[in-house]
Coordinates of C-alpha atoms in Angstrom, one line a residue:
M1 CA 13.8 10.6 -5.6
A2 CA 12.2 7.1 -5.4
R3 CA 9.0 6.7 -3.5
L4 CA 7.8 3.8 -1.3
G5 CA 4.3 2.4 -1.4
I6 CA 2.3 -0.3 0.3
Y7 CA -0.3 -2.6 -1.2
E8 CA -3.8 -2.0 0.0
K9 CA -4.2 -5.7 0.9
A10 CA -1.4 -5.3 3.5
L11 CA -3.5 -2.9 5.6
P12 CA -6.7 -3.6 7.6
K13 CA -9.5 -4.4 5.3
N14 CA -12.7 -3.1 6.8
I15 CA -11.8 0.5 7.3
S16 CA -12.4 3.7 5.3
W17 CA -10.0 5.0 2.7
K18 CA -9.2 8.0 5.1
E19 CA -8.2 5.5 7.8
R20 CA -6.2 3.4 5.3
L21 CA -4.3 6.3 3.9
S22 CA -3.7 7.7 7.4
I23 CA -2.1 4.4 8.5
A24 CA 0.1 4.3 5.4
G25 CA 1.3 7.8 6.1
S26 CA 2.0 7.1 9.7
L27 CA 4.2 4.1 8.7
G28 CA 6.2 6.3 6.3
F29 CA 4.7 5.3 3.0
D30 CA 4.2 7.8 0.1
F31 CA 1.4 6.0 -1.6
V32 CA -1.1 3.1 -1.5
E33 CA -1.7 0.8 -4.4
M34 CA -5.4 0.2 -4.8
S35 CA -6.6 -3.4 -5.5
V36 CA -9.4 -4.1 -8.1
D37 CA -9.3 -7.8 -8.0
E38 CA -11.8 -10.4 -9.3
S39 CA -14.1 -10.3 -6.3
D40 CA -17.5 -8.6 -6.8
E41 CA -16.7 -6.3 -3.9
R42 CA -13.6 -4.8 -5.4
L43 CA -14.8 -4.9 -9.0
G44 CA -17.7 -2.8 -7.7
R45 CA -15.3 0.1 -7.1
L46 CA -15.3 0.6 -10.9
S47 CA -18.9 1.7 -10.5
W48 CA -18.4 4.1 -7.6
T49 CA -20.6 7.2 -7.6
R50 CA -19.4 10.7 -8.0
E51 CA -19.8 11.1 -4.2
Q52 CA -17.8 8.0 -3.4
R53 CA -15.0 9.1 -5.7
K54 CA -15.0 12.5 -4.1
E55 CA -14.7 10.9 -0.7
V56 CA -11.6 9.1 -1.7
L57 CA -10.1 12.3 -3.3
D58 CA -10.8 14.2 -0.1
A59 CA -9.0 11.5 1.9
I60 CA -6.0 11.7 -0.4
F61 CA -5.8 15.5 0.1
D62 CA -6.5 15.4 3.8
E63 CA -3.9 12.7 4.6
G64 CA -1.3 13.7 2.0
V65 CA -0.9 10.1 0.8
A66 CA -1.5 9.4 -2.8
M67 CA -2.9 6.4 -4.7
R68 CA -0.3 6.3 -7.5
S69 CA -1.1 2.8 -8.9
M70 CA -4.0 0.3 -9.2
C71 CA -3.5 -3.4 -9.3
L72 CA -6.2 -4.5 -11.8
S73 CA -6.2 -8.3 -11.3
G74 CA -9.9 -8.5 -12.1
H75 CA -8.9 -9.7 -15.5
R76 CA -8.1 -13.1 -14.1
R77 CA -11.9 -13.6 -14.1
Y78 CA -12.5 -11.7 -17.3
P79 CA -9.3 -12.1 -19.3
F80 CA -8.4 -10.4 -22.6
G81 CA -7.6 -13.8 -24.2
S82 CA -10.7 -15.7 -23.3
A83 CA -12.3 -18.0 -25.8
D84 CA -15.7 -16.6 -24.8
P85 CA -16.5 -13.4 -26.6
M86 CA -18.8 -12.3 -23.7
V87 CA -15.9 -12.7 -21.3
R88 CA -13.6 -10.7 -23.5
A89 CA -16.2 -8.0 -23.9
Q90 CA -16.6 -7.7 -20.1
G91 CA -12.8 -7.6 -19.8
M92 CA -12.7 -4.5 -22.0
R93 CA -15.6 -2.9 -20.2
I94 CA -13.6 -3.3 -16.9
M95 CA -10.6 -1.8 -18.6
Q96 CA -12.4 1.3 -19.7
Q97 CA -14.0 1.7 -16.2
A98 CA -10.6 1.3 -14.6
V99 CA -9.0 3.9 -16.9
D100 CA -11.8 6.4 -16.1
L101 CA -11.5 5.8 -12.3
A102 CA -7.8 6.1 -12.4
A103 CA -8.0 9.4 -14.3
Q104 CA -10.4 10.8 -11.7
L105 CA -8.5 9.7 -8.7
G106 CA -5.0 10.8 -9.9
I107 CA -3.8 7.2 -10.3
R108 CA -0.8 7.3 -12.7
T109 CA -0.4 3.6 -13.4
I110 CA -2.7 0.6 -13.9
Q111 CA -0.9 -2.6 -13.4
L112 CA -2.2 -5.4 -15.6
A113 CA -1.6 -9.1 -14.8
G114 CA 0.4 -10.7 -17.6
Y115 CA -2.1 -13.5 -18.2
D116 CA -3.6 -14.3 -21.6
V117 CA -6.1 -16.5 -19.7
Y118 CA -6.0 -17.8 -16.1
Y119 CA -8.8 -20.4 -15.6
E120 CA -8.9 -21.5 -19.3
E121 CA -6.5 -23.5 -21.4
K122 CA -3.8 -21.4 -23.0
T123 CA -3.8 -21.6 -26.8
S124 CA -2.3 -19.7 -29.8
L125 CA -5.8 -18.1 -30.1
S126 CA -5.8 -16.9 -26.5
R127 CA -2.5 -15.2 -27.1
A128 CA -3.8 -13.6 -30.2
Y129 CA -6.9 -12.3 -28.5
F130 CA -4.8 -11.0 -25.6
I131 CA -2.5 -8.9 -27.8
E132 CA -5.5 -7.6 -29.8
N133 CA -7.3 -6.5 -26.7
L134 CA -4.1 -5.2 -25.1
Q135 CA -3.7 -2.9 -28.1
K136 CA -7.3 -1.6 -27.5
A137 CA -6.6 -1.2 -23.8
T138 CA -3.5 0.8 -24.5
E139 CA -5.4 3.2 -26.8
M140 CA -8.0 3.7 -23.9
A141 CA -5.2 4.5 -21.5
A142 CA -3.4 6.8 -23.9
A143 CA -6.6 8.8 -24.4
A144 CA -6.8 9.4 -20.6
E145 CA -3.0 9.8 -20.2
V146 CA -2.9 6.9 -17.8
M147 CA 0.0 4.4 -18.0
L148 CA -0.6 0.7 -18.4
A149 CA 2.1 -1.6 -17.0
I150 CA 2.2 -5.3 -17.3
E151 CA 3.4 -7.2 -14.2
I152 CA 5.9 -9.9 -14.5
M153 CA 3.9 -12.9 -13.3
D154 CA 3.7 -16.2 -11.5
D155 CA 2.6 -17.6 -14.8
P156 CA 4.7 -18.7 -17.8
F157 CA 2.8 -16.4 -20.2
I158 CA 4.8 -13.3 -19.2
N159 CA 7.2 -14.3 -16.5
S160 CA 10.2 -12.2 -17.6
I161 CA 10.9 -8.8 -19.1
T162 CA 12.2 -10.6 -22.1
K163 CA 8.7 -12.0 -22.8
F164 CA 7.2 -8.6 -22.0
N165 CA 9.4 -7.0 -24.7
T166 CA 8.2 -9.6 -27.2
I167 CA 4.6 -8.3 -26.6
K168 CA 5.7 -4.6 -26.4
R169 CA 7.3 -4.8 -29.9
Q170 CA 3.8 -5.4 -31.3
I171 CA 2.2 -2.4 -29.6
H172 CA 3.8 0.8 -30.5
S173 CA 2.9 3.1 -27.6
P174 CA 4.6 4.9 -24.8
W175 CA 1.5 4.2 -22.7
L176 CA 2.4 0.5 -22.3
Q177 CA 5.3 -0.3 -20.0
V178 CA 6.4 -3.0 -17.5
Y179 CA 6.0 -3.4 -13.7
P180 CA 8.5 -6.0 -12.6
D181 CA 7.7 -8.1 -9.4
L182 CA 11.1 -8.9 -8.0
G183 CA 9.8 -12.1 -6.4
N184 CA 8.2 -13.4 -9.5
L185 CA 11.2 -12.4 -11.6
C186 CA 13.6 -14.3 -9.3
A187 CA 11.4 -17.4 -8.8
W188 CA 11.7 -18.6 -12.4
P189 CA 15.0 -20.5 -12.9
A190 CA 15.3 -19.5 -16.6
N191 CA 15.6 -15.8 -15.6
D192 CA 18.8 -13.9 -14.8
P193 CA 17.0 -11.2 -12.6
L194 CA 19.7 -8.6 -12.8
A195 CA 20.1 -8.9 -16.5
E196 CA 16.3 -8.7 -16.9
L197 CA 16.2 -5.5 -14.9
E198 CA 19.0 -4.1 -17.1
L199 CA 17.1 -5.2 -20.2
G200 CA 13.9 -3.4 -19.2
I201 CA 15.1 -0.3 -17.3
N202 CA 13.8 2.0 -20.0
E203 CA 10.3 0.6 -19.7
I204 CA 10.0 0.1 -15.9
T205 CA 7.3 2.2 -14.2
G206 CA 7.2 0.5 -10.8
I207 CA 8.7 -2.3 -8.8
H208 CA 6.8 -4.8 -6.6
V209 CA 8.9 -6.0 -3.7
K210 CA 8.2 -9.4 -2.1
D211 CA 9.9 -12.7 -1.5
T212 CA 9.2 -16.0 -3.2
L213 CA 10.3 -19.6 -3.4
K214 CA 11.9 -20.7 -6.6
V215 CA 10.3 -23.0 -9.2
T216 CA 12.0 -26.4 -9.5
P217 CA 11.4 -29.6 -11.5
D218 CA 9.4 -31.0 -8.5
F219 CA 8.0 -27.8 -6.9
P220 CA 5.7 -25.2 -8.5
G221 CA 7.3 -22.4 -6.6
K222 CA 5.5 -20.2 -4.0
F223 CA 4.6 -16.7 -5.1
K224 CA 2.7 -15.2 -2.2
E225 CA 3.1 -14.9 1.6
V226 CA 6.6 -16.1 1.8
P227 CA 8.3 -14.6 4.9
W228 CA 10.7 -11.9 4.2
G229 CA 14.3 -13.2 3.9
S230 CA 13.3 -16.8 3.7
G231 CA 12.9 -17.0 -0.1
C232 CA 15.1 -16.7 -3.2
V233 CA 15.1 -13.0 -3.9
D234 CA 18.5 -11.2 -3.7
F235 CA 17.1 -7.9 -2.6
L236 CA 20.4 -6.1 -2.2
G237 CA 21.6 -7.3 -5.6
C238 CA 18.3 -6.1 -7.2
F239 CA 18.3 -2.8 -5.5
K240 CA 21.9 -2.0 -6.2
T241 CA 21.4 -2.9 -9.8
L242 CA 18.4 -0.5 -10.1
K243 CA 20.4 2.2 -8.3
R244 CA 23.3 1.8 -10.7
L245 CA 20.8 2.1 -13.6
D246 CA 19.5 5.4 -12.1
Y247 CA 16.0 4.0 -11.4
E248 CA 14.2 6.5 -9.2
G249 CA 10.6 5.3 -9.7
N250 CA 8.2 3.7 -7.2
F251 CA 8.8 0.7 -5.1
M252 CA 5.7 -1.1 -3.6
L253 CA 5.7 -3.6 -0.8
E254 CA 3.3 -6.4 -1.8
M255 CA 1.7 -8.1 1.2
W256 CA -1.6 -9.9 1.9
S257 CA -1.9 -9.3 5.7
E258 CA -5.3 -7.4 5.5
T259 CA -7.1 -10.2 7.5
S260 CA -4.4 -11.1 9.9
D261 CA -4.7 -10.4 13.6
D262 CA -2.4 -7.3 13.4
P263 CA -1.7 -6.2 9.8
V264 CA 0.1 -3.0 11.0
A265 CA 2.5 -5.0 13.1
E266 CA 3.3 -7.3 10.0
V267 CA 4.0 -4.2 7.9
K268 CA 6.3 -2.8 10.5
D269 CA 8.2 -6.1 10.6
A270 CA 8.5 -6.0 6.8
L271 CA 9.9 -2.4 7.0
G272 CA 12.3 -3.5 9.7
F273 CA 13.6 -6.1 7.2
I274 CA 13.6 -4.2 4.0
M275 CA 14.6 -0.7 4.9
P276 CA 18.2 -1.4 5.9
I277 CA 18.7 -3.2 2.5
F278 CA 17.3 -0.2 0.7
K279 CA 19.7 2.0 2.6
E280 CA 22.7 -0.2 1.9
A281 CA 21.8 -0.1 -1.8
G282 CA 21.7 3.7 -1.7
Y283 CA 18.0 4.4 -1.6
E284 CA 16.5 6.9 0.9
F285 CA 12.8 7.7 1.2
N286 CA 11.1 10.8 2.7

C-alpha cells in the first residue's frame, strides 16, 4: 500500500523532531522527508553527534512516524559538476556523511537534485564531472544499502525521466533510481508527463506532489509555492496513471510553509485539496 509523507519544510521550523513527527502523525502522514539543504544550519545535521542521532531515533520510535527519505539539496552549494576541485571534494564529503546519517536513522532514500551545477555556468565538463561523481556516490550508497534517487528538476539539466534515463544508462547499479516531482515534470512544455511516468515506472522510488506554473517562451515558470489547483499539474491524470501502472510507493507533499503564520493550517488545506483526488484515482492511505 502506498504511503503518504510530508516535507519537513511544510511543518513549523523551530521545534524538536519529536514535536515535528508528532504533528505529522496527527495529520495522518506516514513519514517526514528530512531536508539537508545548502544552509549551514541544515548541513550541520550531517555532523550530528551520537546523542543527537539517538534523540531522533527515539522520536521516530515514540511517535511511530518514520523518516523514509532525505532531500539532499546541499549539493546546490557544493555540486558534483563544479569546475572547482575543492567544491567537488566537499560535495563528495557531504555525500558520504549523508549516506552514513541515512543508514543510522533508517532513511531508505536520499533524493539528489538533478543539477550538474547550479550557480556556475553549465559546460560539457560540468556534465562529465557530475556523472563521474554520481558514479562514486552510487557506490557509497550501495555499500550502505541506501537508495539514491535523482529528482526531476526545475532546471534543464535533468527535467524529465527521459534525461534521467540517459544518465542511468551510464551507471549500472540498482542503487540509483528516479524521484519524479509531478510539478516539475508538468511545467516543462516538452514533456508528456503521463508518458514520462510510464517510461520510468520501473525506476521510481518516490513521488513529489506539488503544483507549478508552466514554462513558456516569455515566462520562466514557477516551481515553488504555487497554490494547490491553480497551476498546470493534472493531479488526477498523474495519479490514475500511476495506479494503473501498479505504483504503490511513497507520495510526498512538498510545501514550504515552515515560517508562515500557521503551517499546520496550510498543510490541512493542502490535504483537503489533494486527498479527494487521491481517492478518486484509487489510492487509500492508512
